[in-house]
């Protein structure tokens, strides 16, 4: 089958919804019509994801919804089209070229229509499990998580708040359509839904930000079971309210490498961190190396280390300044920062320059901090990776 048009107007996806929802259930549309509808949704999703790289447009739940939609549709579209046609349906690169920075809604109305349509689709995906015919509590999200229908009702209420006006009919129609897709996913062997991850991330994000002072404007929890989940909710309480995490996983658990967030607060707040560990629990210090929006470097340790230093791949050693410290190496605490004068030479270093972090014990011996995981390796990152992370976290915001 061929798709003869290259989605001249992605706003047409909203028009397609009315026909797509009932037709999907009745299997009445022709294959080419279904394929065209899928391509339109795919184009809207990829466009918004691309624009979001240049402008802070999407929050955690919206981003995950569009990622899930893109990934869900890509298999069928790639099999039903030629390689060239499938590549032409991905508008991420086009959006990044258009959105070199945030565009004015007044001067670029069509570009903003694409983003508004994408958000509407994302919110409908988030709300879908609340109206699925099967029991959402029996369907797995990711490796281990499941949410009851009462939790999904909370998700749907949050998502629907943004569409109380003229868009409500489109929202309701798409919610019903995506609920059918979730039912289909959950009926398969394994009873797992990729689309359900969007609502889960929305709820986790809301509960996390509720832990921060003024996190959601009220500081009040949505009241879901995730509020008391066994996994620690740590990001907002330590870094402040956030909008989006860089990378495929948007939950609150730290991972190896540079963890980067777009924060609600703009200024010089800490916006990225690297977890620093040691094999000797309660014996050696553990903590985080934090990077601020303007390039400040800070190390906070659970454990009192006499000294900490950066070790660059070219042999350069840059010591941190110790600001405070008390207790033992395993059970105390200490704070270090990098003076601006010491950071200045880094600006002239190549992106490929490797960086490691070492700490000193009471006997004067130095050891490298480890990352996270079952078999952690010494923390290593490049200056280029850090520069990209800070640039991503500080992209401009819409007017």
Short mmCIF file of C-alpha atoms in Angstrom, two decimals:
data_model
loop_
_atom_site.label_atom_id
_atom_site.label_comp_id
_atom_site.label_asym_id
_atom_site.label_seq_id
_atom_site.Cartn_x
_atom_site.Cartn_y
_atom_site.Cartn_z
CA UNK A 1 0.00 0.00 0.00
CA UNK A 2 1.13 3.52 -0.68
CA UNK A 3 0.62 6.75 1.21
CA UNK A 4 0.58 9.43 -1.45
CA UNK A 5 0.53 12.43 0.84
CA UNK A 6 3.19 13.48 3.31
CA UNK A 7 0.80 14.87 5.93
CA UNK A 8 0.56 18.38 4.56
CA UNK A 9 -1.58 19.34 7.53
CA UNK A 10 -1.17 17.30 10.70
CA UNK A 11 -4.14 19.08 12.22
CA UNK A 12 -6.22 16.71 10.12
CA UNK A 13 -5.65 14.09 12.82
CA UNK A 14 -8.38 15.74 14.85
CA UNK A 15 -10.82 15.33 11.99
CA UNK A 16 -9.88 11.69 11.59
CA UNK A 17 -10.71 10.85 15.20
CA UNK A 18 -14.46 10.96 14.73
CA UNK A 19 -14.28 8.42 11.93
CA UNK A 20 -11.48 6.37 13.42
CA UNK A 21 -13.03 5.58 16.80
CA UNK A 22 -16.19 3.75 15.70
CA UNK A 23 -14.60 2.35 12.58
CA UNK A 24 -11.82 0.67 14.54
CA UNK A 25 -14.35 -1.26 16.58
CA UNK A 26 -16.43 -2.22 13.55
CA UNK A 27 -13.46 -2.96 11.28
CA UNK A 28 -15.23 -0.87 8.64
CA UNK A 29 -12.47 1.33 7.34
CA UNK A 30 -10.42 0.22 4.41
CA UNK A 31 -6.82 -0.72 5.14
CA UNK A 32 -5.54 2.36 3.37
CA UNK A 33 -7.80 4.66 5.39
CA UNK A 34 -6.64 3.03 8.62
CA UNK A 35 -3.05 3.34 7.52
CA UNK A 36 -3.50 7.01 6.71
CA UNK A 37 -5.04 7.63 10.13
CA UNK A 38 -2.16 5.84 11.84
CA UNK A 39 0.31 7.90 9.84
CA UNK A 40 -1.37 11.12 10.91
CA UNK A 41 -1.19 10.22 14.59
CA UNK A 42 2.42 9.13 14.13
CA UNK A 43 3.27 12.42 12.42
CA UNK A 44 1.69 14.50 15.18
CA UNK A 45 3.54 12.57 17.87
CA UNK A 46 6.96 12.75 16.22
CA UNK A 47 6.55 16.44 15.44
CA UNK A 48 5.83 17.31 19.08
CA UNK A 49 8.68 15.13 20.34
CA UNK A 50 11.09 16.87 17.98
CA UNK A 51 9.91 20.36 18.90
CA UNK A 52 10.25 19.49 22.58
CA UNK A 53 14.00 19.11 22.13
CA UNK A 54 14.22 22.84 21.33
CA UNK A 55 11.49 24.26 23.56
CA UNK A 56 10.13 23.16 26.95
CA UNK A 57 6.69 22.06 25.68
CA UNK A 58 5.86 18.67 27.20
CA UNK A 59 5.64 17.42 30.76
CA UNK A 60 6.48 13.88 31.85
CA UNK A 61 3.07 12.34 31.17
CA UNK A 62 2.66 14.03 27.79
CA UNK A 63 6.13 13.02 26.67
CA UNK A 64 5.63 9.38 27.67
CA UNK A 65 2.21 9.25 25.97
CA UNK A 66 3.62 10.45 22.65
CA UNK A 67 6.61 8.14 22.95
CA UNK A 68 4.30 5.19 23.59
CA UNK A 69 2.06 6.15 20.67
CA UNK A 70 5.02 6.56 18.34
CA UNK A 71 6.48 3.19 19.33
CA UNK A 72 3.10 1.44 19.15
CA UNK A 73 2.42 2.67 15.60
CA UNK A 74 5.91 2.35 14.19
CA UNK A 75 5.82 -1.43 13.77
CA UNK A 76 2.62 -1.52 11.70
CA UNK A 77 3.58 1.53 9.66
CA UNK A 78 7.07 0.26 8.85
CA UNK A 79 5.69 -3.10 7.71
CA UNK A 80 2.91 -1.57 5.60
CA UNK A 81 5.01 1.04 3.78
CA UNK A 82 8.32 1.31 2.02
CA UNK A 83 11.40 2.35 3.93
CA UNK A 84 11.37 5.74 2.26
CA UNK A 85 7.68 6.41 2.97
CA UNK A 86 8.02 5.37 6.60
CA UNK A 87 11.00 7.69 7.06
CA UNK A 88 8.99 10.57 5.57
CA UNK A 89 6.30 10.15 8.25
CA UNK A 90 8.72 10.97 11.07
CA UNK A 91 8.57 14.76 11.57
CA UNK A 92 10.98 15.01 14.50
CA UNK A 93 13.85 16.43 12.42
CA UNK A 94 11.54 18.87 10.66
CA UNK A 95 10.22 20.09 14.01
CA UNK A 96 13.72 20.57 15.42
CA UNK A 97 14.61 22.65 12.39
CA UNK A 98 11.49 24.81 12.79
CA UNK A 99 11.81 25.13 16.55
CA UNK A 100 15.39 26.38 16.86
CA UNK A 101 13.96 28.11 19.92
CA UNK A 102 10.41 28.57 21.19
CA UNK A 103 8.11 29.95 18.50
CA UNK A 104 5.60 32.70 19.09
CA UNK A 105 2.03 31.33 19.19
CA UNK A 106 0.82 34.41 17.33
CA UNK A 107 3.38 34.35 14.55
CA UNK A 108 3.47 30.56 14.14
CA UNK A 109 -0.12 29.48 14.62
CA UNK A 110 0.12 26.31 12.50
CA UNK A 111 3.18 25.02 14.36
CA UNK A 112 1.41 25.57 17.65
CA UNK A 113 -1.69 23.79 16.36
CA UNK A 114 0.43 20.67 15.90
CA UNK A 115 1.59 20.92 19.54
CA UNK A 116 -1.92 21.51 20.86
CA UNK A 117 -3.18 18.50 18.90
CA UNK A 118 -0.35 16.37 20.26
CA UNK A 119 -1.18 17.37 23.83
CA UNK A 120 -4.83 16.52 23.28
CA UNK A 121 -3.86 13.08 21.99
CA UNK A 122 -1.45 12.59 24.93
CA UNK A 123 -4.09 13.45 27.52
CA UNK A 124 -6.59 11.07 25.91
CA UNK A 125 -4.01 8.27 26.06
CA UNK A 126 -3.39 9.00 29.74
CA UNK A 127 -7.11 8.86 30.51
CA UNK A 128 -7.88 5.77 28.41
CA UNK A 129 -7.44 3.00 31.03
CA UNK A 130 -10.19 4.52 33.19
CA UNK A 131 -12.80 3.63 30.54
CA UNK A 132 -11.42 0.34 29.23
CA UNK A 133 -13.87 -2.56 29.36
CA UNK A 134 -11.45 -4.92 31.09
CA UNK A 135 -10.07 -4.53 34.60
CA UNK A 136 -7.06 -2.18 34.40
CA UNK A 137 -5.83 -3.56 37.71
CA UNK A 138 -5.06 -6.86 35.99
CA UNK A 139 -2.87 -5.29 33.30
CA UNK A 140 0.81 -4.79 33.93
CA UNK A 141 2.70 -1.55 33.35
CA UNK A 142 6.34 -2.17 32.68
CA UNK A 143 7.97 -4.92 34.70
CA UNK A 144 6.03 -4.86 37.97
CA UNK A 145 3.47 -2.08 38.30
CA UNK A 146 -0.31 -2.29 38.25
CA UNK A 147 -2.90 0.36 39.14
CA UNK A 148 -6.50 -0.09 40.22
CA UNK A 149 -9.40 1.52 38.40
CA UNK A 150 -9.70 4.08 41.22
CA UNK A 151 -6.14 5.22 40.47
CA UNK A 152 -6.91 5.39 36.76
CA UNK A 153 -9.98 7.51 37.53
CA UNK A 154 -7.67 10.00 39.27
CA UNK A 155 -5.43 10.00 36.18
CA UNK A 156 -8.41 10.58 33.88
CA UNK A 157 -9.64 13.47 36.03
CA UNK A 158 -6.23 15.15 35.89
CA UNK A 159 -5.99 14.68 32.12
CA UNK A 160 -9.55 15.89 31.46
CA UNK A 161 -9.14 19.15 33.39
CA UNK A 162 -7.31 20.69 30.44
CA UNK A 163 -10.18 20.00 28.05
CA UNK A 164 -13.31 21.40 29.65
CA UNK A 165 -14.04 23.62 26.66
CA UNK A 166 -14.58 23.06 22.92
CA UNK A 167 -12.03 20.23 22.77
CA UNK A 168 -13.92 18.03 25.23
CA UNK A 169 -15.81 16.10 22.55
CA UNK A 170 -12.57 15.25 20.73
CA UNK A 171 -10.96 14.30 24.05
CA UNK A 172 -13.83 11.96 24.96
CA UNK A 173 -13.80 10.33 21.51
CA UNK A 174 -10.07 9.70 21.60
CA UNK A 175 -10.17 8.47 25.18
CA UNK A 176 -12.73 5.85 24.12
CA UNK A 177 -10.68 4.90 21.06
CA UNK A 178 -7.44 4.48 23.02
CA UNK A 179 -9.29 2.55 25.73
CA UNK A 180 -10.07 -0.04 23.07
CA UNK A 181 -6.38 -0.22 22.13
CA UNK A 182 -5.42 -0.70 25.78
CA UNK A 183 -8.00 -3.48 26.05
CA UNK A 184 -6.37 -5.14 23.06
CA UNK A 185 -2.88 -4.84 24.56
CA UNK A 186 -4.04 -6.23 27.91
CA UNK A 187 -5.81 -9.19 26.29
CA UNK A 188 -2.57 -10.48 24.82
CA UNK A 189 -0.33 -13.00 26.53
CA UNK A 190 1.50 -11.33 29.37
CA UNK A 191 -1.29 -8.81 29.98
CA UNK A 192 1.00 -5.82 29.57
CA UNK A 193 0.22 -2.41 28.06
CA UNK A 194 2.72 0.04 26.67
CA UNK A 195 0.10 2.79 26.39
CA UNK A 196 -0.73 2.57 30.11
CA UNK A 197 2.75 3.84 30.91
CA UNK A 198 1.63 7.36 29.97
CA UNK A 199 -0.98 7.62 32.72
CA UNK A 200 1.34 5.95 35.20
CA UNK A 201 4.01 8.58 34.54
CA UNK A 202 1.46 11.38 34.85
CA UNK A 203 0.39 10.08 38.27
CA UNK A 204 3.93 9.40 39.47
CA UNK A 205 4.94 12.89 38.37
CA UNK A 206 2.01 14.47 40.22
CA UNK A 207 2.73 12.52 43.41
CA UNK A 208 6.43 13.35 43.22
CA UNK A 209 5.87 17.07 42.75
CA UNK A 210 3.35 17.06 45.62
CA UNK A 211 6.30 16.25 47.90
CA UNK A 212 8.00 19.54 47.04
CA UNK A 213 7.04 22.88 48.51
CA UNK A 214 4.42 24.27 46.15
CA UNK A 215 5.06 21.39 43.76
CA UNK A 216 1.76 21.49 41.91
CA UNK A 217 0.62 24.92 43.06
CA UNK A 218 -1.01 23.42 46.15
CA UNK A 219 1.46 20.84 47.44
CA UNK A 220 -1.48 18.42 47.74
CA UNK A 221 -1.22 14.77 46.72
CA UNK A 222 -3.72 13.50 44.13
CA UNK A 223 -4.49 10.75 46.64
CA UNK A 224 -3.45 7.71 44.62
CA UNK A 225 -1.85 4.52 45.90
CA UNK A 226 1.45 5.71 44.41
CA UNK A 227 1.67 8.26 47.23
CA UNK A 228 2.69 5.44 49.57
CA UNK A 229 4.54 3.29 47.07
CA UNK A 230 7.48 1.32 48.38
CA UNK A 231 9.85 3.00 45.95
CA UNK A 232 11.26 6.29 47.22
CA UNK A 233 9.95 9.49 45.72
CA UNK A 234 13.07 11.60 45.83
CA UNK A 235 13.48 14.02 42.96
CA UNK A 236 11.07 16.85 43.80
CA UNK A 237 11.88 16.79 47.51
CA UNK A 238 15.59 17.30 46.74
CA UNK A 239 15.66 19.24 43.46
CA UNK A 240 12.27 20.94 43.47
CA UNK A 241 9.24 20.54 41.19
CA UNK A 242 10.16 19.19 37.76
CA UNK A 243 8.52 18.87 34.35
CA UNK A 244 10.45 16.22 32.46
CA UNK A 245 13.35 13.84 32.78
CA UNK A 246 15.71 13.30 29.89
CA UNK A 247 15.75 9.81 28.46
CA UNK A 248 13.41 6.88 28.10
CA UNK A 249 12.51 6.43 31.76
CA UNK A 250 10.79 9.33 33.48
CA UNK A 251 10.23 7.97 36.97
CA UNK A 252 12.00 9.10 40.10
CA UNK A 253 14.57 6.34 40.48
CA UNK A 254 18.15 7.37 39.80
CA UNK A 255 20.10 5.55 37.11
CA UNK A 256 23.70 5.31 36.05
CA UNK A 257 25.19 8.31 34.27
CA UNK A 258 23.87 11.86 34.14
CA UNK A 259 20.26 12.16 35.37
CA UNK A 260 18.86 15.36 33.84
CA UNK A 261 15.61 17.20 34.60
CA UNK A 262 13.75 20.21 33.32
CA UNK A 263 12.71 21.98 36.49
CA UNK A 264 9.79 24.27 37.15
CA UNK A 265 12.22 26.70 38.76
CA UNK A 266 14.59 28.57 36.47
CA UNK A 267 17.73 30.31 37.70
CA UNK A 268 20.66 28.34 39.05
CA UNK A 269 18.85 25.38 40.59
CA UNK A 270 20.45 21.93 40.46
CA UNK A 271 19.10 20.33 37.30
CA UNK A 272 21.23 17.18 36.83
CA UNK A 273 23.08 14.72 39.01
CA UNK A 274 25.30 11.65 38.99
CA UNK A 275 24.99 9.05 41.74
CA UNK A 276 28.28 8.35 43.53
CA UNK A 277 28.56 5.02 45.36
CA UNK A 278 31.13 2.85 47.09
CA UNK A 279 31.11 -0.90 47.73
CA UNK A 280 31.58 -0.42 51.48
CA UNK A 281 28.06 0.41 52.71
CA UNK A 282 28.18 2.29 56.07
CA UNK A 283 31.95 2.39 55.70
CA UNK A 284 32.64 4.65 52.74
CA UNK A 285 30.86 7.83 51.60
CA UNK A 286 28.05 7.82 49.02
CA UNK A 287 26.13 10.71 47.50
CA UNK A 288 25.66 12.81 44.40
CA UNK A 289 27.54 15.13 42.09
CA UNK A 290 25.02 17.84 41.16
CA UNK A 291 25.14 20.28 38.25
CA UNK A 292 23.18 23.52 38.25
CA UNK A 293 21.44 25.24 35.36
CA UNK A 294 24.33 27.72 35.11
CA UNK A 295 27.12 25.21 35.49
CA UNK A 296 27.77 25.12 39.25
CA UNK A 297 29.18 21.77 40.51
CA UNK A 298 28.36 20.49 44.01
CA UNK A 299 28.99 17.18 45.77
CA UNK A 300 26.79 16.14 48.68
CA UNK A 301 27.92 13.02 50.53
CA UNK A 302 26.48 10.78 53.19
CA UNK A 303 29.85 10.31 54.76
CA UNK A 304 32.68 12.64 55.76
CA UNK A 305 35.47 12.52 53.18
CA UNK A 306 38.62 14.65 53.69
CA UNK A 307 38.85 15.49 49.99
CA UNK A 308 37.27 15.05 46.57
CA UNK A 309 38.76 15.73 43.14
CA UNK A 310 37.99 15.53 39.43
CA UNK A 311 40.32 13.48 37.27
CA UNK A 312 40.27 14.31 33.57
CA UNK A 313 41.33 11.96 30.81
CA UNK A 314 44.18 14.25 29.83
CA UNK A 315 45.74 13.94 33.28
CA UNK A 316 44.39 17.16 34.75
CA UNK A 317 43.34 16.98 38.42
CA UNK A 318 40.94 19.59 39.80
CA UNK A 319 40.19 19.56 43.56
CA UNK A 320 36.81 20.46 45.03
CA UNK A 321 36.65 22.86 47.97
CA UNK A 322 35.26 21.35 51.17
CA UNK A 323 32.51 23.51 52.69
CA UNK A 324 31.46 21.34 55.62
CA UNK A 325 31.87 17.88 57.09
CA UNK A 326 31.17 15.91 60.23
CA UNK A 327 31.07 12.34 61.47
CA UNK A 328 32.72 9.25 60.05
CA UNK A 329 33.37 8.34 56.38
CA UNK A 330 30.40 5.99 56.37
CA UNK A 331 27.88 7.67 58.66
CA UNK A 332 28.72 11.35 58.56
CA UNK A 333 28.08 14.02 55.95
CA UNK A 334 30.11 16.46 53.87
CA UNK A 335 29.63 19.14 51.26
CA UNK A 336 31.99 20.16 48.45
CA UNK A 337 31.79 22.64 45.63
CA UNK A 338 33.91 23.64 42.67
CA UNK A 339 35.18 27.22 42.67
CA UNK A 340 34.42 29.13 39.49
CA UNK A 341 38.10 29.74 38.91
CA UNK A 342 38.72 25.97 38.96
CA UNK A 343 35.86 25.33 36.53
CA UNK A 344 37.03 27.94 34.03
CA UNK A 345 39.71 25.72 32.41
CA UNK A 346 37.03 23.13 31.56
CA UNK A 347 35.47 25.46 29.01
CA UNK A 348 38.47 24.99 26.76
CA UNK A 349 38.49 21.19 27.01
CA UNK A 350 37.19 19.03 24.16
CA UNK A 351 33.78 17.36 24.35
CA UNK A 352 35.46 13.94 24.31
CA UNK A 353 37.36 14.64 27.54
CA UNK A 354 36.60 11.93 30.10
CA UNK A 355 35.87 12.87 33.72
CA UNK A 356 36.05 10.69 36.83
CA UNK A 357 35.52 11.56 40.51
CA UNK A 358 37.84 10.42 43.30
CA UNK A 359 37.62 10.74 47.09
CA UNK A 360 40.22 10.60 49.85
CA UNK A 361 39.97 8.53 53.01
CA UNK A 362 41.32 9.38 56.46
CA UNK A 363 44.58 7.59 55.65
CA UNK A 364 45.15 9.83 52.63
CA UNK A 365 44.40 7.15 50.03
CA UNK A 366 42.33 7.97 46.96
CA UNK A 367 39.59 5.83 45.37
CA UNK A 368 37.22 6.38 42.44
CA UNK A 369 33.50 6.72 43.09
CA UNK A 370 31.38 3.99 41.50
CA UNK A 371 28.09 4.26 39.62
CA UNK A 372 24.90 2.29 40.27
CA UNK A 373 23.89 -1.28 39.41
CA UNK A 374 24.79 -4.79 40.48
CA UNK A 375 28.31 -4.55 39.07
CA UNK A 376 29.06 -0.83 39.22
CA UNK A 377 31.99 0.65 37.40
CA UNK A 378 33.87 3.86 38.19
CA UNK A 379 31.77 6.92 37.40
CA UNK A 380 32.89 8.21 34.00
CA UNK A 381 31.30 10.84 31.79
CA UNK A 382 32.48 13.21 29.09
CA UNK A 383 32.33 16.98 29.08
CA UNK A 384 30.29 16.72 25.89
CA UNK A 385 27.65 14.59 27.63
CA UNK A 386 27.42 17.13 30.44
CA UNK A 387 27.17 20.07 28.06
CA UNK A 388 24.37 18.37 26.13
CA UNK A 389 22.53 17.61 29.37
CA UNK A 390 22.66 21.19 30.63
CA UNK A 391 21.65 22.55 27.21
CA UNK A 392 18.64 20.21 27.16
CA UNK A 393 17.56 21.12 30.67
CA UNK A 394 17.71 24.86 30.00
CA UNK A 395 15.99 25.15 26.61
CA UNK A 396 13.70 28.19 26.45
CA UNK A 397 10.06 28.14 27.46
CA UNK A 398 7.06 29.42 25.52
CA UNK A 399 5.95 33.00 25.98
#
